[in-house]
Amino acid sequence: GEWAKALGLLAAMAAGRVEVNTIAFSAALSACAKSGEWAKALALLAQMSATRADFDTIIFSAAVSACEKGGKWVLALGLLS
């Protein structure tokens, strides 16, 4: 799916020593959200934290959406607190 392509692009960027910024993470998170890939979305949040990328409303909204579509309401609520 599109989420797999987005994650592949992030990996290629990192391998090519291209800075993976908030916009790139946001696009990948949005792709995960559209597919309900909540585990991948949460893994991206962890990766963002490790790279010290900036978190914004769009990032958290996409992560919450991914959890919601995956039926993981408790995780979604945890992101909001």
PDB file of C-alpha atoms in Angstrom, residues 14-57:
ATOM      1  CA  ALA A  14      17.891   8.247   5.838  1.00  0.00           C
ATOM      2  CA  ALA A  15      20.182   5.879   3.925  1.00  0.00           C
ATOM      3  CA  GLY A  16      21.058   8.694   1.534  1.00  0.00           C
ATOM      4  CA  ARG A  17      21.820  10.971   4.458  1.00  0.00           C
ATOM      5  CA  VAL A  18      18.947  13.265   3.525  1.00  0.00           C
ATOM      6  CA  GLU A  19      17.403  14.979   6.527  1.00  0.00           C
ATOM      7  CA  VAL A  20      14.052  13.422   7.343  1.00  0.00           C
ATOM      8  CA  ASN A  21      12.069  16.402   8.596  1.00  0.00           C
ATOM      9  CA  THR A  22       8.637  16.911  10.114  1.00  0.00           C
ATOM     10  CA  ILE A  23       7.008  17.211   6.683  1.00  0.00           C
ATOM     11  CA  ALA A  24       8.376  13.847   5.549  1.00  0.00           C
ATOM     12  CA  PHE A  25       7.290  12.189   8.791  1.00  0.00           C
ATOM     13  CA  SER A  26       3.867  13.823   8.497  1.00  0.00           C
ATOM     14  CA  ALA A  27       3.365  12.444   4.994  1.00  0.00           C
ATOM     15  CA  ALA A  28       4.350   8.951   6.106  1.00  0.00           C
ATOM     16  CA  LEU A  29       2.106   9.153   9.182  1.00  0.00           C
ATOM     17  CA  SER A  30      -0.806  10.293   7.038  1.00  0.00           C
ATOM     18  CA  ALA A  31      -0.292   7.316   4.726  1.00  0.00           C
ATOM     19  CA  CYS A  32      -0.279   5.005   7.753  1.00  0.00           C
ATOM     20  CA  ALA A  33      -3.430   6.670   9.092  1.00  0.00           C
ATOM     21  CA  LYS A  34      -5.311   6.177   5.830  1.00  0.00           C
ATOM     22  CA  SER A  35      -4.545   2.454   6.014  1.00  0.00           C
ATOM     23  CA  GLY A  36      -5.125   2.077   9.752  1.00  0.00           C
ATOM     24  CA  GLU A  37      -1.507   1.021  10.232  1.00  0.00           C
ATOM     25  CA  TRP A  38      -1.473   2.098  13.867  1.00  0.00           C
ATOM     26  CA  ALA A  39       1.629   0.104  14.852  1.00  0.00           C
ATOM     27  CA  LYS A  40       3.633   1.646  12.013  1.00  0.00           C
ATOM     28  CA  ALA A  41       2.368   5.112  12.980  1.00  0.00           C
ATOM     29  CA  LEU A  42       3.457   4.653  16.579  1.00  0.00           C
ATOM     30  CA  ALA A  43       6.832   3.344  15.411  1.00  0.00           C
ATOM     31  CA  LEU A  44       7.220   6.521  13.343  1.00  0.00           C
ATOM     32  CA  LEU A  45       6.473   8.635  16.416  1.00  0.00           C
ATOM     33  CA  ALA A  46       9.214   6.792  18.270  1.00  0.00           C
ATOM     34  CA  GLN A  47      11.576   7.308  15.334  1.00  0.00           C
ATOM     35  CA  MET A  48      10.717  11.005  15.277  1.00  0.00           C
ATOM     36  CA  SER A  49      11.519  11.273  18.952  1.00  0.00           C
ATOM     37  CA  ALA A  50      14.875   9.567  18.397  1.00  0.00           C
ATOM     38  CA  THR A  51      15.762  11.980  15.579  1.00  0.00           C
ATOM     39  CA  ARG A  52      14.515  14.983  17.551  1.00  0.00           C
ATOM     40  CA  ALA A  53      12.158  16.026  14.761  1.00  0.00           C
ATOM     41  CA  ASP A  54       9.517  18.595  15.670  1.00  0.00           C
ATOM     42  CA  PHE A  55       6.105  17.315  16.684  1.00  0.00           C
ATOM     43  CA  ASP A  56       3.062  19.327  15.646  1.00  0.00           C
ATOM     44  CA  THR A  57      -0.720  19.036  15.592  1.00  0.00           C
TER      45      THR A  57
END
